[in-house]
Amino acid sequence: MDQKKTVPSPIVRATKPAAAEHFTLAHLKESLDKFHIRVEYQPKVPFQPSENAVFGVEALCRIQHPDLGLITPDRFIALAEEAGLMAQLTDQVITQSFFDWRKWFDHGLSLKLALNISPGLLADSAWVEQFLARQSEYGIDPEYIVLEITETLPGAANLQALDVLQRLTLKGYMLSIDDFGTGFSSLSNLYKLPFGELKIDKSFTADFHNDAAARALVESTVSMARRLGIRVTVEGIENDATFSELKLM
C-alpha cells in the first residue's frame, strides 16, 4: 500500500446527518479505493494510575466522505461484512493506527493500542499474514497491541479461529472479548478462547446507578474475571461518580 495514501490527514468534524443516511455499498467501495478511511482514538485509562500503569487508546474507524460528510461505523460495518470488504477496511485502519503509534512511540509516548478485529478475519490466513507483516513493517512489539474480538459476531469459537487466536497469544498479543454481556456465548468463549481482557459493554455502565440488575451484572463479571485472572475494561464511563464506584470494585 502506498504509504502516502495511508497517512491520516486532519479530520473534518462537519457532519451531514441526512446525507449520511444514504451511504451505500458503492460509497463504501469508493471510500476504500480513495482512502477516505480515518481513525480516531478513544482513551483507555487505568483505574489505579501509578508509575507503572500503562495508558492506552482504542482505534475507532470513521469515513470522511467528501460529499456525505462524517460516516460512523453503524452505517458501514455491516455493509463491509456482507460484501467481504472487512479485510481491506481493517488493513487501512491498522496501517493508519500503526503509523500513528510509531510516531507517538518515537516521541517517547508508550501506549497500548487496541484494534477491533472481526471474527470472520480469523479464518482468513492471508489477512493474518498481512496483519503480522504490518506489525513487523512498523516495528511494533506485540506487547503493545490488544486485539478486540466482538462476541456478538459468529466465528470466533471455531477450530480455525481458535488456532489463530492461540498463535497470536503465543506471539505476545493480548486478546480482548469486546461488548461482553451482549452476546449469547460469553461464558463458553471465556474458557475456550485465550482472552486476557474482557470489556463490559457501555449499555450496562449507562444503567449502573439506576438498574440493580445492571449493577449486579457488572459486580459479578468483575468478580469472575478476577478469579480467572482476566483484566476488566469498562466502556462508557462518563462521570467521576461512576469512575469512583467502579474503581472501588
Coordinates of C-alpha atoms in Angstrom, one line a residue, residues 41-237:
Y41 CA -8.8 7.3 19.3
Q42 CA -10.7 6.7 22.5
P43 CA -8.6 6.7 25.7
K44 CA -8.3 3.6 27.9
V45 CA -7.4 4.9 31.4
P46 CA -6.3 2.7 34.3
F47 CA -8.4 2.8 37.4
Q48 CA -5.3 2.8 39.6
P49 CA -2.8 5.2 37.9
S50 CA 0.7 4.6 39.0
E51 CA 4.3 4.9 37.8
N52 CA 4.0 1.6 36.1
A53 CA 0.4 1.9 34.8
V54 CA 0.0 1.7 31.1
F55 CA -2.4 4.0 29.4
G56 CA -3.9 3.0 26.1
V57 CA -6.2 4.0 23.2
E58 CA -8.7 2.2 21.1
A59 CA -8.7 2.8 17.4
L60 CA -12.2 3.9 16.1
C61 CA -12.9 3.8 12.4
R62 CA -14.7 6.7 10.6
I63 CA -15.2 7.6 7.0
Q64 CA -14.8 11.2 5.9
H65 CA -16.7 11.2 2.7
P66 CA -16.3 14.3 0.5
D67 CA -20.0 14.6 -0.3
L68 CA -21.8 12.8 2.6
G69 CA -19.7 14.1 5.5
L70 CA -18.6 12.0 8.5
I71 CA -19.9 8.4 8.4
T72 CA -19.9 6.4 11.6
P73 CA -19.4 2.6 11.9
D74 CA -23.1 1.8 12.3
R75 CA -23.5 2.9 8.7
F76 CA -20.8 0.9 7.1
I77 CA -19.5 -2.1 9.2
A78 CA -22.5 -4.3 8.3
L79 CA -22.0 -3.4 4.6
A80 CA -18.3 -4.3 4.8
E81 CA -19.1 -7.6 6.5
E82 CA -21.8 -8.6 3.9
A83 CA -19.7 -7.5 0.9
G84 CA -16.5 -9.2 2.0
L85 CA -14.6 -5.9 2.5
M86 CA -13.6 -6.3 6.1
A87 CA -10.1 -7.3 5.3
Q88 CA -9.5 -4.2 3.2
L89 CA -11.2 -1.9 5.7
T90 CA -9.3 -3.4 8.7
D91 CA -6.0 -3.2 6.9
Q92 CA -6.5 0.5 6.3
V93 CA -7.4 1.1 9.9
I94 CA -4.4 -0.9 11.1
T95 CA -2.0 0.8 8.8
Q96 CA -3.1 4.3 10.0
S97 CA -3.1 3.2 13.6
F98 CA 0.4 1.7 13.3
F99 CA 1.7 4.8 11.6
D100 CA 0.3 7.0 14.5
W101 CA 1.6 4.6 17.2
R102 CA 5.1 4.6 15.7
K103 CA 5.1 8.4 15.7
W104 CA 4.0 8.6 19.3
F105 CA 6.5 6.0 20.4
D106 CA 9.4 7.7 18.6
H107 CA 8.4 10.9 20.6
G108 CA 8.5 9.0 23.9
L109 CA 4.9 8.1 24.3
S110 CA 4.2 4.4 25.0
L111 CA 0.6 3.4 24.7
K112 CA -1.3 0.2 24.4
L113 CA -3.1 0.2 21.0
A114 CA -6.5 -1.7 20.9
L115 CA -7.7 -2.8 17.5
N116 CA -11.2 -4.2 16.7
I117 CA -10.9 -7.4 14.7
S118 CA -13.9 -9.1 13.0
P119 CA -14.1 -12.8 13.9
G120 CA -14.5 -13.6 10.3
L121 CA -11.0 -12.4 9.5
L122 CA -9.5 -15.0 11.9
A123 CA -10.4 -17.7 9.2
D124 CA -8.6 -15.7 6.5
S125 CA -4.9 -16.9 6.6
A126 CA -4.0 -14.2 4.0
W127 CA -5.3 -11.5 6.3
V128 CA -3.5 -12.9 9.3
E129 CA -0.2 -12.9 7.4
Q130 CA -0.8 -9.4 6.2
F131 CA -1.5 -8.2 9.8
L132 CA 1.7 -9.7 11.0
A133 CA 3.6 -8.1 8.1
R134 CA 2.2 -4.7 9.0
Q135 CA 3.3 -5.1 12.6
S136 CA 6.8 -6.1 11.5
E137 CA 6.9 -3.2 9.0
Y138 CA 6.2 -0.6 11.7
G139 CA 8.4 -2.3 14.3
I140 CA 5.7 -2.6 17.0
D141 CA 6.3 -5.1 19.8
P142 CA 3.1 -7.3 20.1
E143 CA 3.0 -6.5 23.9
Y144 CA 1.6 -3.0 22.9
I145 CA -1.2 -4.4 20.8
V146 CA -4.6 -5.5 22.1
L147 CA -6.9 -7.3 19.6
E148 CA -10.6 -6.9 20.5
I149 CA -12.9 -9.6 19.2
T150 CA -16.6 -8.8 19.3
E151 CA -18.5 -11.6 20.9
T152 CA -21.8 -10.7 19.2
L153 CA -20.4 -11.8 15.8
P154 CA -20.1 -15.5 14.9
G155 CA -16.8 -17.2 14.0
A156 CA -14.5 -16.6 17.0
A157 CA -15.1 -20.0 18.5
N158 CA -14.5 -22.3 15.6
L159 CA -11.4 -24.5 15.5
Q160 CA -9.6 -22.5 12.8
A161 CA -10.1 -19.2 14.7
L162 CA -9.1 -20.8 17.9
D163 CA -5.8 -21.9 16.3
V164 CA -5.2 -18.4 15.0
L165 CA -6.0 -16.8 18.4
Q166 CA -3.7 -19.2 20.2
R167 CA -0.9 -18.4 17.7
L168 CA -1.4 -14.7 18.2
T169 CA -1.3 -15.1 22.0
L170 CA 1.9 -17.0 21.8
K171 CA 3.4 -14.2 19.8
G172 CA 2.6 -11.8 22.7
Y173 CA -0.7 -10.1 21.6
M174 CA -3.3 -9.6 24.2
L175 CA -6.8 -10.7 23.2
S176 CA -9.9 -8.9 24.5
I177 CA -13.5 -10.0 24.3
D178 CA -15.5 -6.9 23.3
D179 CA -19.0 -6.0 24.2
F180 CA -19.1 -8.6 27.0
G181 CA -22.6 -9.3 28.2
T182 CA -24.4 -8.5 24.9
G183 CA -24.0 -11.9 23.2
F184 CA -25.1 -15.4 23.8
S185 CA -21.8 -17.3 24.2
S186 CA -19.8 -15.2 26.7
L187 CA -19.0 -17.9 29.3
S188 CA -18.1 -20.6 26.7
N189 CA -15.8 -18.1 24.9
L190 CA -14.1 -17.2 28.2
Y191 CA -12.9 -20.7 28.9
K192 CA -12.4 -21.9 25.2
L193 CA -10.5 -18.9 23.9
P194 CA -7.3 -17.4 25.2
F195 CA -8.6 -14.0 26.3
G196 CA -6.6 -11.8 28.7
E197 CA -9.2 -9.0 28.9
L198 CA -12.9 -8.6 28.8
K199 CA -14.8 -5.3 28.1
I200 CA -18.1 -4.7 29.8
D201 CA -20.5 -3.1 27.3
K202 CA -21.4 0.5 27.8
S203 CA -25.1 -0.3 28.0
F204 CA -24.6 -1.7 31.5
T205 CA -22.5 1.2 32.6
A206 CA -25.2 3.6 31.5
D207 CA -27.7 1.9 33.8
F208 CA -25.2 1.3 36.6
H209 CA -26.8 3.8 39.1
N210 CA -30.4 3.1 38.2
D211 CA -30.8 -0.6 37.5
A212 CA -30.0 -3.1 40.1
A213 CA -29.7 -5.9 37.5
A214 CA -27.1 -3.9 35.5
R215 CA -25.1 -3.2 38.7
A216 CA -25.3 -6.9 39.7
L217 CA -24.0 -8.0 36.3
V218 CA -21.0 -5.6 36.5
E219 CA -20.2 -6.7 40.0
S220 CA -20.4 -10.4 39.2
T221 CA -18.4 -10.0 36.0
V222 CA -15.6 -8.2 37.8
S223 CA -15.6 -10.9 40.5
M224 CA -15.5 -13.7 37.9
A225 CA -12.8 -12.0 35.8
R226 CA -10.6 -11.6 38.9
R227 CA -10.9 -15.3 39.7
L228 CA -10.0 -16.2 36.1
G229 CA -7.0 -13.8 36.1
I230 CA -8.6 -11.7 33.3
R231 CA -8.4 -7.9 33.4
V232 CA -11.5 -5.9 33.0
T233 CA -12.2 -2.8 30.9
V234 CA -15.5 -0.9 31.4
E235 CA -16.8 1.1 28.5
G236 CA -18.9 4.3 28.6
I237 CA -17.7 5.9 31.9

